[in-house]
């Protein structure tokens, strides 16, 4: 699509939106209630970080979601979509208020969000109280699909320990005898290490030592010294973003790279390989994640192409999670023919939906967490090259931990 | 005598000074002047506004009305350090030494040539003037006795090679012997040609050394004249000074 | 833990402590001398790191970037003191906290606008990029040793500046009696402006030399700020010597806190303390000496 054409279609969309808005307002007083409900737009609340550290993630998720809707011609089962956006600032203290604003204030039909686990926890409180339909496109807190699971809550991303479990499994299968784990001392880190540990020890491996560092401290030097003196066969870590970049470089500088192999949850090497020196420091590091570079399927290729066209950006795992949230929503809407008020049917449809995702096809578990494949990836150049499947159709933590199962 | 003829002589001149602390009106249009090399005794009972007048001249409190000139230059709105650099040195009530600096440092940090570039008061000369300090050069300022502290403050003021020295209650709380020593020093400073403004409880000592005297009562001048004349009017002492 | 590992860990602790000292010394100077609680101090650390990143790309050399960055941050410091900070000298600490907290938000926003929210790495200069192999699994990066050396040199220079120069005497005198310093003909405002700029530059410089080992990321200043407040409180508010002692102590406690407690980790409660060791240390020091190790008696 040429630059000019792209702009003109954006302009047309704007005109359509305004016309629809005018039309809805004109109809307002006269149409009978049911008809009006049908004619009204479906309100999608997007509660995502649009400022702060996670801004890019929030944008990728929204982009992905919108792309999935746009592929359906911007109308689902005859109904137009209206977005109500709210910046959650990744601030857990404001989470319940913000969620409340969207649910009871703006009366959104479905609430989509968010990135930060702490904010997600606050959102879930409102979601459970009000029973509003909800899709979580990122935060991986295990509780969302175990102890706190609920019929109206769905997740299109992962559970923290689900990402690390396959890594432990792979290492155990390789007959690695012992490992040291290291992560920030906070719930996502603990859940990640526990998933790894579960699979690794079940497969016969031994955890030599669990090392922790307070969140979000990045002074790793003493821990690296400790690892060097313990000499394990493998090191498993959970870090993300800036901390991950620093860890990888420190690992190299401490002379451990090439001596003791490093493994991690995919977040360790996602989104940071462009930073100076990181790709080199991370070269050869293996991680597991539900997405990666070089998944050569028709679906993924098509997705990457249209995403790049629409947003002039390369999609990442967050874009995929947002996209799948969109697909899940579309599947539900189609099943109830746009009558989103029919929550029961909508939920049933979302439970049954098979999502044709760029990451590969997946379904919801009984706990409403994706039952999906996890890829084994290796850092090659500036890519997280997929080199195999670490776990097929993984349902973890087991759905039986949720009352609904 | 016309003002113009006098002005060559006048070092510091304050005119119509009105100073307030918040709402309380402390100085009610005070005039005050010091000529080069002159020694002036500023007198008055407690709380009459002596320190306030001095601080108004020094720019440490801002008069609401009035004008201050130093060497003919308007200094009414000048910063305290600019006024000091115009040649005025200050020995405040309560001394104001730096307890966290050594004696040597207290002196060194103040050293600079005077307003006209004069360098008469070198470190060596100050030390010679205060032999007691010489022995305690490396002690902390806070370790000195009251009398030594007072000498240090005066010595420090001299390090700035001032044209005028303001001494606010320099002998307050000192033993008579030490007091006498301080008065001797003040006399030497006067002999060195430095103008001085002295505020002190000891009427005889002040009037003995001062060329001129000025008495404040509740922020207004009630007497201004030669100190010899003032000595000859004991009724005024009783009325304004309570001595 | 064998002796070799122990000694390496001590080195780690001292090295981390020295870097903390660089940031904390500026904080303690500005508080001790000017009476200003500067919450934005950590932001200068962040600004330094981002400057090192963007300027080193521009100049192609970290050395030049640091040089330009120091000049720039001194100017920023002077401008800030002139525009804002000097309005706070006679105000309650509450106003200082409010204003400097506001500055944190402003600096974060500016950082986001100018440099974005991405994580960046800064390359270690070629001539310092080697590592010294200590054991078969462990090497020590030369750059870390260099940081320690630079911090030590700066600490000595700062000591000489404050203890041996007339400017240092004026600075110390200003801390005890500001008015008297003025009355001696010294432009205390200028002195304060210099001290504040020095504090800013120290924090920024620490951020610059730490950039290659710590990465450059949003919010990095706030982490440093908190730990530096602990350093300053432990060492004694306003004491540079105390900042040094506090920083080394924190460096060691943080280092060993992360590993020693894990050795008894059979109990699993102890890792919980990893993040708290430095605060426990602070509580202990304050119980023993409420004014801090080198603080003046309150
Ligand atoms: N900082 C201040 N705030 C409010 N009032 C003040 C202040 N300083 C002095 N005063 C008041 O101003 C008046 C003049 O005080 P000042 O110190 O000038 O008197 P003084 O003649 O020097 O007396 P003393 O002999 O006690 O030193 C007094 O009534 C005093 O209480
Ligand atoms: Mg007085």
CSV table of N, CA and C in Angstrom, one decimal, chain C residues 261-271:
chain,number,residue,atom,x,y,z
C,261,UNK,N,22.9,-15.5,52.9
C,261,UNK,CA,21.7,-16.0,53.5
C,261,UNK,C,21.1,-17.2,52.7
C,262,UNK,N,21.6,-17.3,51.5
C,262,UNK,CA,21.1,-18.4,50.7
C,262,UNK,C,21.8,-19.7,51.1
C,263,UNK,N,22.9,-19.6,51.7
C,263,UNK,CA,23.6,-20.8,52.2
C,263,UNK,C,22.9,-21.5,53.3
C,264,UNK,N,22.1,-20.7,54.0
C,264,UNK,CA,21.2,-21.4,55.0
C,264,UNK,C,19.8,-21.4,54.5
C,265,UNK,N,19.7,-21.5,53.2
C,265,UNK,CA,18.4,-21.3,52.5
C,265,UNK,C,17.5,-22.5,52.7
C,266,UNK,N,18.1,-23.5,53.3
C,266,UNK,CA,17.2,-24.7,53.6
C,266,UNK,C,15.9,-24.2,54.2
C,267,UNK,N,16.0,-23.1,54.9
C,267,UNK,CA,14.8,-22.6,55.6
C,267,UNK,C,13.9,-21.8,54.7
C,268,UNK,N,14.4,-21.3,53.6
C,268,UNK,CA,13.5,-20.6,52.6
C,268,UNK,C,13.0,-19.3,53.1
C,269,UNK,N,13.1,-19.0,54.4
C,269,UNK,CA,12.6,-17.7,54.8
C,269,UNK,C,13.7,-16.6,54.5
C,270,UNK,N,14.9,-17.1,54.5
C,270,UNK,CA,16.0,-16.1,54.4
C,270,UNK,C,16.1,-15.3,53.1
C,271,UNK,N,15.8,-16.0,52.0
C,271,UNK,CA,15.9,-15.2,50.7
C,271,UNK,C,15.0,-14.0,50.8
